[in-house]
PDB file of C-alpha atoms in Angstrom:
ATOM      1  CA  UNK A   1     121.118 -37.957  56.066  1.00  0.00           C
ATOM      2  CA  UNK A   2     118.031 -39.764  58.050  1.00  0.00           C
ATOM      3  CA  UNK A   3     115.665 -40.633  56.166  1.00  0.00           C
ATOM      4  CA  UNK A   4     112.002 -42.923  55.672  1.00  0.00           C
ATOM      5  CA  UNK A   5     112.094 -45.121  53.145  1.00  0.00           C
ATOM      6  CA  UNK A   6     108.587 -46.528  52.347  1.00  0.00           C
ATOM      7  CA  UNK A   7     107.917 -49.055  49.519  1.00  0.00           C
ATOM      8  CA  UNK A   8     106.262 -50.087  47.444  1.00  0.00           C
ATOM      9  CA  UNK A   9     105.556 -46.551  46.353  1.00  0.00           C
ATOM     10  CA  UNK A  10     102.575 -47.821  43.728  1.00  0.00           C
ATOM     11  CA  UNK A  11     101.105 -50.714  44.252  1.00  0.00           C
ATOM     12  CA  UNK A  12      97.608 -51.956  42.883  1.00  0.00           C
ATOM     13  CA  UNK A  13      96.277 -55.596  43.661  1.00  0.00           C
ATOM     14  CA  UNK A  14      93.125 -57.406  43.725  1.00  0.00           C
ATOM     15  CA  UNK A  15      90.450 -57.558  46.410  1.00  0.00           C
ATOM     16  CA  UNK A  16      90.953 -60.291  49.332  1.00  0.00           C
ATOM     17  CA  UNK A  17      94.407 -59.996  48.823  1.00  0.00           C
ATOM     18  CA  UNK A  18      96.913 -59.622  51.631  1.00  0.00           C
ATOM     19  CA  UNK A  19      99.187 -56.795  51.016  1.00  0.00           C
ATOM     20  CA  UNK A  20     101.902 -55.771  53.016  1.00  0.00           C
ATOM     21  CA  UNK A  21     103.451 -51.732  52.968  1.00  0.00           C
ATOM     22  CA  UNK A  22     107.058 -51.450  54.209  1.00  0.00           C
ATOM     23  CA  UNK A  23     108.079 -48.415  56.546  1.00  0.00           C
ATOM     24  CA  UNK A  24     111.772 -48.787  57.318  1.00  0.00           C
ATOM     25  CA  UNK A  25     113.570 -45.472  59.096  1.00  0.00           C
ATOM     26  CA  UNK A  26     117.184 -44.336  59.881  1.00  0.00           C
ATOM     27  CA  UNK A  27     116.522 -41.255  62.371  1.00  0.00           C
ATOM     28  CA  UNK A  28     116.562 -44.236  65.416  1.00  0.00           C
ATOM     29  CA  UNK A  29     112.873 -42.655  66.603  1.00  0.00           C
ATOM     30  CA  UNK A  30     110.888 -44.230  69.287  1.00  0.00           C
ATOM     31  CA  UNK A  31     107.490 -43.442  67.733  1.00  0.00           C
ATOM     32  CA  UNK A  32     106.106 -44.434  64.518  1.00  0.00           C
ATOM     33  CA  UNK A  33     102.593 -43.944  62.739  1.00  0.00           C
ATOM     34  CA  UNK A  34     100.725 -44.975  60.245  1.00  0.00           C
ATOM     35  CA  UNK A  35      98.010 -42.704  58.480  1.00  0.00           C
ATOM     36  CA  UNK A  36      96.298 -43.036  55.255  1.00  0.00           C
ATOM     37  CA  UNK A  37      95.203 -39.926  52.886  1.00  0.00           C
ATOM     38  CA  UNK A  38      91.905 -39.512  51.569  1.00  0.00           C
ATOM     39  CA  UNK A  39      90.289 -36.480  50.122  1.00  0.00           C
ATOM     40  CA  UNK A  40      88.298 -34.535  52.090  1.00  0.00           C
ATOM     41  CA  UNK A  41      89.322 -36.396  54.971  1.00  0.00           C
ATOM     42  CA  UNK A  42      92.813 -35.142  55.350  1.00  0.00           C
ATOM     43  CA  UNK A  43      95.263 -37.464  57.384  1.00  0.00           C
ATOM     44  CA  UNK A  44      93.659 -40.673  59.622  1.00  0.00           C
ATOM     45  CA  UNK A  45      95.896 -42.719  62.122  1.00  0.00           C
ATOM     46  CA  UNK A  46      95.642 -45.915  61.460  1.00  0.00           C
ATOM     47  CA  UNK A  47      98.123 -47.359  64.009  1.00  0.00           C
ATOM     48  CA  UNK A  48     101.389 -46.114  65.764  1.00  0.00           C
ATOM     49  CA  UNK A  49     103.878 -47.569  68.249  1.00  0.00           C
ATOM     50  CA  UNK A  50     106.099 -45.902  70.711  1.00  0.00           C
ATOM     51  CA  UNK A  51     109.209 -48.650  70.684  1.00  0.00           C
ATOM     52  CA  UNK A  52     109.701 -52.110  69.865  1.00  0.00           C
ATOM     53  CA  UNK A  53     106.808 -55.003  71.003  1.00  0.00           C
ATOM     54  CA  UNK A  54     104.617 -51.984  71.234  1.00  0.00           C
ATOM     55  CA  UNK A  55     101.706 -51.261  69.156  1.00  0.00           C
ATOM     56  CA  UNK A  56      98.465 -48.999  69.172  1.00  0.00           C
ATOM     57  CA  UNK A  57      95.253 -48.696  67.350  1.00  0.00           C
ATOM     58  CA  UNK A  58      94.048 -45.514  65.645  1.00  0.00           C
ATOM     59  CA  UNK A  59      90.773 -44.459  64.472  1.00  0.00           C
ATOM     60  CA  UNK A  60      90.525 -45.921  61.266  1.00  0.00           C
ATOM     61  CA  UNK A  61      92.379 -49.748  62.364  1.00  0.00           C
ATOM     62  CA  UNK A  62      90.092 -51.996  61.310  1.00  0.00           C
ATOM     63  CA  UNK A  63      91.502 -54.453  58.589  1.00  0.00           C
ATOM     64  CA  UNK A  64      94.528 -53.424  59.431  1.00  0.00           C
ATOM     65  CA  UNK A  65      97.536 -54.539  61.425  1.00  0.00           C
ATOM     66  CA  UNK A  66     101.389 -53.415  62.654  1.00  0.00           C
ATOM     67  CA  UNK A  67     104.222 -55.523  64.153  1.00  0.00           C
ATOM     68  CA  UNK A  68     107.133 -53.479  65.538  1.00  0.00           C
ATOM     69  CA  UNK A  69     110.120 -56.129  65.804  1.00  0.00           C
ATOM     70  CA  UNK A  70     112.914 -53.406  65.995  1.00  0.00           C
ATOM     71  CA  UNK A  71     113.558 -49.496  65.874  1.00  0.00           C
ATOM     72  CA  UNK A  72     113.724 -49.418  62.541  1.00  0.00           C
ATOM     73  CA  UNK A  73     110.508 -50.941  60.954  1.00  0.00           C
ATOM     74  CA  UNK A  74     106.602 -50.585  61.298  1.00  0.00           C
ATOM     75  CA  UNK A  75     105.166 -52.600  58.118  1.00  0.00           C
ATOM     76  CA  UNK A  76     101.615 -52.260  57.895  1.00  0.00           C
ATOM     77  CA  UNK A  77      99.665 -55.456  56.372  1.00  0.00           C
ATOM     78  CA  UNK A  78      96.425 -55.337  55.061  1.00  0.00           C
ATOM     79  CA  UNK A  79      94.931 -58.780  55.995  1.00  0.00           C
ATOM     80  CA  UNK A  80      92.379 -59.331  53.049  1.00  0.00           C
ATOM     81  CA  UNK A  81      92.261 -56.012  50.806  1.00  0.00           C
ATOM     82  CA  UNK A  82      89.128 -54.040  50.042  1.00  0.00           C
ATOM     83  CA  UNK A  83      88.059 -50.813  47.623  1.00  0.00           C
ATOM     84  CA  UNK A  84      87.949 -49.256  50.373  1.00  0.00           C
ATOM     85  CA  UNK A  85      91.357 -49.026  51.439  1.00  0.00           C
ATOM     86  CA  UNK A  86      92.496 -47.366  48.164  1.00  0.00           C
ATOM     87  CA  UNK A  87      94.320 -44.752  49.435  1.00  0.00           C
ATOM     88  CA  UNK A  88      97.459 -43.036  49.562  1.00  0.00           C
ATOM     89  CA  UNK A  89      99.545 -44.398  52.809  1.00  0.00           C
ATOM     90  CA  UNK A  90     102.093 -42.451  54.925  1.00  0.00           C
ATOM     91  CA  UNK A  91     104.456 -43.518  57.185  1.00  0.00           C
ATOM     92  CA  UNK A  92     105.610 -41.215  59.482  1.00  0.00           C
ATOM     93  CA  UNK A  93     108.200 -41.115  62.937  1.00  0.00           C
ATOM     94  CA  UNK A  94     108.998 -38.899  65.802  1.00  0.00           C
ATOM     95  CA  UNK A  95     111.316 -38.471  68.769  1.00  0.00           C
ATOM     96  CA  UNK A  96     110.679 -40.256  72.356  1.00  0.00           C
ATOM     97  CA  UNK A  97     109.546 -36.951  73.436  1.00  0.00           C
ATOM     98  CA  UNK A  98     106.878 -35.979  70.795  1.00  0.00           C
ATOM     99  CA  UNK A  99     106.349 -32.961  68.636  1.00  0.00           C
ATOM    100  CA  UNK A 100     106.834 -32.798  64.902  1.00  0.00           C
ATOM    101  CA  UNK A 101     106.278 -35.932  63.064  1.00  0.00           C
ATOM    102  CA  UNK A 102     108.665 -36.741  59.663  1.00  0.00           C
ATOM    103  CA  UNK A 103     107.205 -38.219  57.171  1.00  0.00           C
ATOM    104  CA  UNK A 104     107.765 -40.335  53.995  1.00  0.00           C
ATOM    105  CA  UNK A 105     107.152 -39.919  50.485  1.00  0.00           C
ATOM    106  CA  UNK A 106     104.132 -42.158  50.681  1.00  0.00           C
ATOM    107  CA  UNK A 107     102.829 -44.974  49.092  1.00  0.00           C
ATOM    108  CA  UNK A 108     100.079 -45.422  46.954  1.00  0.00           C
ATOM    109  CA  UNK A 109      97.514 -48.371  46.697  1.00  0.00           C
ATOM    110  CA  UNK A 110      94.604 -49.444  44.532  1.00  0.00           C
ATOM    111  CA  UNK A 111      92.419 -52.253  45.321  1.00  0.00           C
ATOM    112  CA  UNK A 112      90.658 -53.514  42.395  1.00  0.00           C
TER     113      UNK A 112
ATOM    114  CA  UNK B   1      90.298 -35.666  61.525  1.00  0.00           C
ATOM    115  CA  UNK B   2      86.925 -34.502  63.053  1.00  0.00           C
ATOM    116  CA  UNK B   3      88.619 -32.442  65.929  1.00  0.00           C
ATOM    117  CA  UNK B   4      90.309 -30.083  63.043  1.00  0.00           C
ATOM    118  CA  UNK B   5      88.559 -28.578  60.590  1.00  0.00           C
ATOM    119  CA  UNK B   6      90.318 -26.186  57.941  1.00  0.00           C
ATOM    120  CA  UNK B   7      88.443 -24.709  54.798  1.00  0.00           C
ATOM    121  CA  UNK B   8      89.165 -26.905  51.833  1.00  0.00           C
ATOM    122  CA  UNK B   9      90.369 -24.357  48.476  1.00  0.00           C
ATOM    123  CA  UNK B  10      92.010 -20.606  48.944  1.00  0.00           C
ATOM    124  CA  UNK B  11      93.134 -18.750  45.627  1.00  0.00           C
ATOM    125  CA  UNK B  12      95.352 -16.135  45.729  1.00  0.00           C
ATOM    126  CA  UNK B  13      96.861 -13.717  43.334  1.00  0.00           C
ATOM    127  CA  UNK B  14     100.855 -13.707  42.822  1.00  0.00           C
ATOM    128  CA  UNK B  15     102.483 -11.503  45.373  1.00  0.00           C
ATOM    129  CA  UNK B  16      99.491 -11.024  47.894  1.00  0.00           C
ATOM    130  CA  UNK B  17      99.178 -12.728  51.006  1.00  0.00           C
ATOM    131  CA  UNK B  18      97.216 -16.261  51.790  1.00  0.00           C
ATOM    132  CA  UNK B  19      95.635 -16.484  54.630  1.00  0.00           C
ATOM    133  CA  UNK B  20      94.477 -19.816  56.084  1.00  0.00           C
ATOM    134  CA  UNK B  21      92.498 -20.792  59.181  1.00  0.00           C
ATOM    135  CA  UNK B  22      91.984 -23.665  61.473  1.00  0.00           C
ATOM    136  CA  UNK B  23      90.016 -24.436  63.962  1.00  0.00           C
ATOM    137  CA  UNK B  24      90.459 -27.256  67.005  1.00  0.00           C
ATOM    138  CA  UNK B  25      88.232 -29.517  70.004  1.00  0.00           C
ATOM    139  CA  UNK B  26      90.897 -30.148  72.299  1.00  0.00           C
ATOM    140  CA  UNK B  27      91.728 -27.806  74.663  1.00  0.00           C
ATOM    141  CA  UNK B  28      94.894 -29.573  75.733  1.00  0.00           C
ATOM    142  CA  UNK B  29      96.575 -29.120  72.988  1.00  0.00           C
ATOM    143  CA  UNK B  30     100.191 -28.352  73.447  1.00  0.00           C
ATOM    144  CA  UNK B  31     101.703 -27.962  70.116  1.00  0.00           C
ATOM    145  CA  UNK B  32      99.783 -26.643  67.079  1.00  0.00           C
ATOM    146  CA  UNK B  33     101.501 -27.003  63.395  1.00  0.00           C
ATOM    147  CA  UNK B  34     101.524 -26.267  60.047  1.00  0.00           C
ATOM    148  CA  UNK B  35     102.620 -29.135  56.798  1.00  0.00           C
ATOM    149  CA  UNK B  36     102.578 -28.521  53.815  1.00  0.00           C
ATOM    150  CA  UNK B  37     102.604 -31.075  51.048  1.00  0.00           C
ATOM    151  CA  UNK B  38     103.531 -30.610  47.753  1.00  0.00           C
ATOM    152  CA  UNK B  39     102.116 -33.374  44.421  1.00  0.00           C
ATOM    153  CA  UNK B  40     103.519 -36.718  44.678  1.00  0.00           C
ATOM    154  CA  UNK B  41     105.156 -36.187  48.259  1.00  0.00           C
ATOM    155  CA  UNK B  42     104.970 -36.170  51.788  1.00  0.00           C
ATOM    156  CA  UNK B  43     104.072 -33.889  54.141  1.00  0.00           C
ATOM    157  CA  UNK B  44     107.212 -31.405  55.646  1.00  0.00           C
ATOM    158  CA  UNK B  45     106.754 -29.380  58.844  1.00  0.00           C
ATOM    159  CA  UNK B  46     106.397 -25.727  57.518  1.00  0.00           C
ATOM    160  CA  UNK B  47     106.164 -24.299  61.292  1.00  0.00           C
ATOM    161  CA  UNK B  48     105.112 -24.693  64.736  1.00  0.00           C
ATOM    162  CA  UNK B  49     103.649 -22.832  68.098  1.00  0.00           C
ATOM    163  CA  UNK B  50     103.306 -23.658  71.382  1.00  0.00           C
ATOM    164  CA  UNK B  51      99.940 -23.497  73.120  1.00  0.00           C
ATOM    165  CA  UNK B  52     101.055 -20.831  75.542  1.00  0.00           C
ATOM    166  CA  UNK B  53     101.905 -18.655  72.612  1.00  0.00           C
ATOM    167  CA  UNK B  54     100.046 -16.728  70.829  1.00  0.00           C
ATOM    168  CA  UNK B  55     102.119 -15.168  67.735  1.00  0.00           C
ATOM    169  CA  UNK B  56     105.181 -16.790  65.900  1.00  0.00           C
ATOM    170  CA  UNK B  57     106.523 -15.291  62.675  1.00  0.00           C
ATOM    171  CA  UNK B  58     109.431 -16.547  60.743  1.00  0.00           C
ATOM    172  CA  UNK B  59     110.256 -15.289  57.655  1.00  0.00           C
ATOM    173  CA  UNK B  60     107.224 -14.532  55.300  1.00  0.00           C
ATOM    174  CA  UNK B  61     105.490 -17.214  57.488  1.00  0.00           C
ATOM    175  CA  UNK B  62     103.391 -15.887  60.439  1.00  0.00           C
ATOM    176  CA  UNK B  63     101.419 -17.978  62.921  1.00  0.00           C
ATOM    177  CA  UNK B  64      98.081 -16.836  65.102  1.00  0.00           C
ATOM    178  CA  UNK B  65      96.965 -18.625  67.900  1.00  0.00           C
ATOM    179  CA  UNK B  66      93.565 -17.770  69.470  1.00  0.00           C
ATOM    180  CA  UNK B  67      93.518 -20.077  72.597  1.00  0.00           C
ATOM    181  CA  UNK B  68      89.822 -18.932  73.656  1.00  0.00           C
ATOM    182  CA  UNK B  69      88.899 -19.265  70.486  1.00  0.00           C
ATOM    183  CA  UNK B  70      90.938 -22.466  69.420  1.00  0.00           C
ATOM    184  CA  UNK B  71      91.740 -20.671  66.181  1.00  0.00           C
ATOM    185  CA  UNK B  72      94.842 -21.057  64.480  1.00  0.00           C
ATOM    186  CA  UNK B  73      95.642 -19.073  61.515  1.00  0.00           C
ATOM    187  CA  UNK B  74      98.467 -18.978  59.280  1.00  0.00           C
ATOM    188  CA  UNK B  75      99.389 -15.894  56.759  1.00  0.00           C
ATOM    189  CA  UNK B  76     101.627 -16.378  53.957  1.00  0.00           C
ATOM    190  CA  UNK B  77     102.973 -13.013  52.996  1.00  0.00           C
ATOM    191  CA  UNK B  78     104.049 -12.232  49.204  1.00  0.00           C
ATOM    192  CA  UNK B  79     102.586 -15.781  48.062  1.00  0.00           C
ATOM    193  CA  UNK B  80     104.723 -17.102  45.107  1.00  0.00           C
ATOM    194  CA  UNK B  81     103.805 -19.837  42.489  1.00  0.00           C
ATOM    195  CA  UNK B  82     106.264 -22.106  44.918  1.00  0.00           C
ATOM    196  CA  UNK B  83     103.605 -21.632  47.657  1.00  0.00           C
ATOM    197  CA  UNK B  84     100.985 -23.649  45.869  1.00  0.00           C
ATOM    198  CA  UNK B  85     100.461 -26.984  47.715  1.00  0.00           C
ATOM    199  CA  UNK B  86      97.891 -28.369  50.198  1.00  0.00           C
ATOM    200  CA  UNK B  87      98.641 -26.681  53.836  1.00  0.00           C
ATOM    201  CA  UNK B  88      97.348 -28.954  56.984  1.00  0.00           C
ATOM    202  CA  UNK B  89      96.516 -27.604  60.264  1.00  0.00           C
ATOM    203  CA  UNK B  90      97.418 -30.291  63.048  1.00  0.00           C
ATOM    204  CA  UNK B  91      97.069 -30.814  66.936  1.00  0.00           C
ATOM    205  CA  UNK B  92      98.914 -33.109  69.094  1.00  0.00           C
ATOM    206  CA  UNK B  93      98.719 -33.089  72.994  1.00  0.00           C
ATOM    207  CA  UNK B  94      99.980 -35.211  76.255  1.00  0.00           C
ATOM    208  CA  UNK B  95      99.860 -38.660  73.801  1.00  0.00           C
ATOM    209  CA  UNK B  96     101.889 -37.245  71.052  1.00  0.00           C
ATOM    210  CA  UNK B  97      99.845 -38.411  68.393  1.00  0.00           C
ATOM    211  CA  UNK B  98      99.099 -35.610  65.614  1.00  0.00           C
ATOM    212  CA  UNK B  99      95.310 -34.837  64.748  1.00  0.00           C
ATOM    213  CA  UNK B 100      95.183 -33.580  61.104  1.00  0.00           C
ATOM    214  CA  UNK B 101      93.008 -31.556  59.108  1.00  0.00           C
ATOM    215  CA  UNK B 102      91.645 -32.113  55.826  1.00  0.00           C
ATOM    216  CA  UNK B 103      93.696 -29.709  53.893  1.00  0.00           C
ATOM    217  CA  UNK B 104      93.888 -26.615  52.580  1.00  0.00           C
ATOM    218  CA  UNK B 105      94.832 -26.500  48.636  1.00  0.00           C
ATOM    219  CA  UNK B 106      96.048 -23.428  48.041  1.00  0.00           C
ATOM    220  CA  UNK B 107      96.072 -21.906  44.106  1.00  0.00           C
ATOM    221  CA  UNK B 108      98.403 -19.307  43.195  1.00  0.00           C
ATOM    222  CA  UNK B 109      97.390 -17.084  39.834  1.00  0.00           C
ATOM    223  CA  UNK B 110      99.643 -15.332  38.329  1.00  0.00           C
TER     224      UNK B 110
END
């Protein structure tokens, strides 16, 4: 079965550290997003990409950045972590065409 | 996100339904849909409806669209104890990016 695999699943590190979130998928989508889950705020997009080379900024992108090298794999690095990206991350994809989005398990950091 | 707005906590009683509602900015939406996520997981599409629709029921799952309004509802009937589980409203439209809601956490008592 297709799946999104996205590790590490729990991660805590230290402020001003760079921290990198894997998002590797076998459904061979175009698209591919990023959001991050905070309460009361629901799901914000952080970045996306709609094939390889190509990548987008969301509403929330600052301190944050995406390389899309193939199909498969959108990892999203923190550049120099802060509190305030303690969050619960999602990676999601989707077909060419839009609609429904399919999403990970999610991954969970803490920035101390 | 800003442009959907759903109420935050719904408690329902074991065997009656949930209702939950939505509400949306961008009136070119095309496709409207309901996730629900369950502790410790990700989200899974529970349904859809297309913007040019304004009912869609499947199974014990039934989906109101108010277009004028830009109300979206969605009625679970003969809520179980599985049905607990935060329930987001979402919008995409011609740039295929979802807008999300902040959740709905819905409490079944027995």
């Amino acid at each position: 079965d297709a799946e999104i695999t996205q590790s590490p699943r729990h991660k805590i590190t230290e402020t001003g550290r760079q921290v990198t979130l894997a998002c590797h998928q076998t459904w061979n989508h175009n698209n591919m997003f990023w959001y991050r889950q905070d309460l009361g705020h629901g799901l914000r997009l952080i970045h996306y990409s709609y094939g390889v080379q190509d990548t987008n900024k969301g509403e929330v992108s600052d301190g944050y950045s995406v390389s899309r090298s193939n199909t498969e794999d959108l990892p999203l690095t923190l550049e120099s972590a802060a509190s305030s990206q303690t969050s619960v991350y999602f990676c999601a994809t989707q077909y060419l065409g839009g609609g429904e989005l399919f999403f990970g398990e999610g991954s969970r950091l803490t920035v101390l | 996100g800003e442009d959907v707005e759903q109420s935050l906590f719904l408690s329902v009683r074991e065997g009656d339904s949930s209702v939950i509602n939505c509400t949306y900015t961008d009136s070119s939406s095309t496709y409207l849909y309901w996730y629900k996520q369950e502790p410790g997981a990700g989200l899974q599409l529970l349904t859809y409806i297309f913007s040019n629709m304004d009912m869609k029921q499947d199974q014990r799952l039934t989906v109101l669209l108010n277009k004028k309004d830009k109300h979206l509802s969605l009625r679970i009937a003969d809520t179980q104890t599985g049905d607990s589980a935060i329930y987001f409203c979402a919008e995409s439209s011609n740039d295929y990016k979802l807008s999300f809601g902040a959740g709905t956490t819905v409490t079944v008592r027995a």
